Coordinates of C-alpha atoms in Angstrom, one line a residue:
G1 CA -151.4 67.7 -24.8
A2 CA -148.4 67.4 -22.6
P3 CA -147.4 69.4 -19.5
F4 CA -145.1 72.3 -20.3
D5 CA -144.4 73.7 -16.8
S6 CA -145.1 72.9 -13.2
S7 CA -144.1 74.9 -10.0
R8 CA -145.3 71.8 -8.1
G9 CA -142.5 69.8 -9.7
R10 CA -140.0 72.4 -8.7
G11 CA -141.4 72.6 -5.1
T12 CA -141.8 76.3 -5.3
E13 CA -144.8 78.7 -5.5
F14 CA -145.4 80.9 -8.5
T15 CA -146.2 84.4 -7.4
F16 CA -147.7 87.3 -9.4
R17 CA -149.9 90.4 -8.8
V18 CA -153.4 90.0 -10.2
G19 CA -154.2 92.7 -12.8
A20 CA -150.6 93.8 -13.3
R21 CA -150.5 92.0 -16.7
H22 CA -147.4 89.9 -15.8
V23 CA -149.2 86.7 -16.6
I24 CA -151.6 85.5 -19.4
R25 CA -155.1 87.0 -19.3
G26 CA -156.8 83.7 -18.2
W27 CA -154.7 83.6 -15.0
D28 CA -155.6 87.1 -14.0
T29 CA -159.3 86.4 -14.7
G30 CA -159.4 82.9 -13.1
V31 CA -157.3 83.5 -10.0
A32 CA -159.2 86.7 -9.2
T33 CA -162.3 84.5 -8.5
M34 CA -160.5 82.0 -6.2
K35 CA -160.3 81.8 -2.4
V36 CA -157.2 80.9 -0.4
G37 CA -156.8 77.1 -0.3
E38 CA -159.0 76.6 -3.4
R39 CA -157.8 74.4 -6.3
A40 CA -159.2 75.0 -9.8
Y41 CA -158.8 73.8 -13.3
L42 CA -158.6 76.8 -15.7
L43 CA -159.5 75.9 -19.3
L44 CA -158.4 78.8 -21.4
A45 CA -159.4 79.7 -25.0
P46 CA -156.5 81.0 -27.1
D47 CA -157.5 84.6 -26.5
Y48 CA -157.0 84.1 -22.7
G49 CA -153.7 82.2 -23.2
Y50 CA -151.0 82.8 -25.8
G51 CA -153.3 83.6 -28.7
A52 CA -152.4 83.3 -32.4
A53 CA -148.7 83.7 -31.6
G54 CA -148.2 80.8 -29.3
A55 CA -145.2 80.7 -27.0
A56 CA -141.8 80.0 -28.5
D57 CA -141.5 76.3 -29.5
V58 CA -143.5 75.2 -26.4
I59 CA -147.1 76.2 -27.1
P60 CA -148.4 76.1 -30.7
P61 CA -150.4 79.1 -32.1
G62 CA -154.1 78.9 -31.3
S63 CA -153.8 76.4 -28.4
W64 CA -156.4 75.9 -25.7
L65 CA -154.7 75.5 -22.4
L66 CA -155.6 73.6 -19.2
F67 CA -154.1 74.7 -15.9
D68 CA -154.3 73.0 -12.5
V69 CA -154.1 76.0 -10.1
E70 CA -154.0 76.1 -6.3
L71 CA -154.2 79.5 -4.5
C72 CA -151.9 79.2 -1.5
R73 CA -152.0 82.7 -0.2
I74 CA -152.8 86.3 -0.8
Q75 CA -150.6 89.2 0.2

């Protein structure tokens, strides 16, 4: 697949509150296990990503997703 988004490319951090359901399920689950400064690859099954619906014209229905995530800080 091809990259569809990158906060690194924008030079900004992406922030969210774990467990608040503002991001896909796989991010809540994966980031909750990380420590500050850790970098991880999150391979997400469709049920942990965008599921059978996909996301607009960017992510097809039923897609597996691979994210390269770095936890910069916790507030």
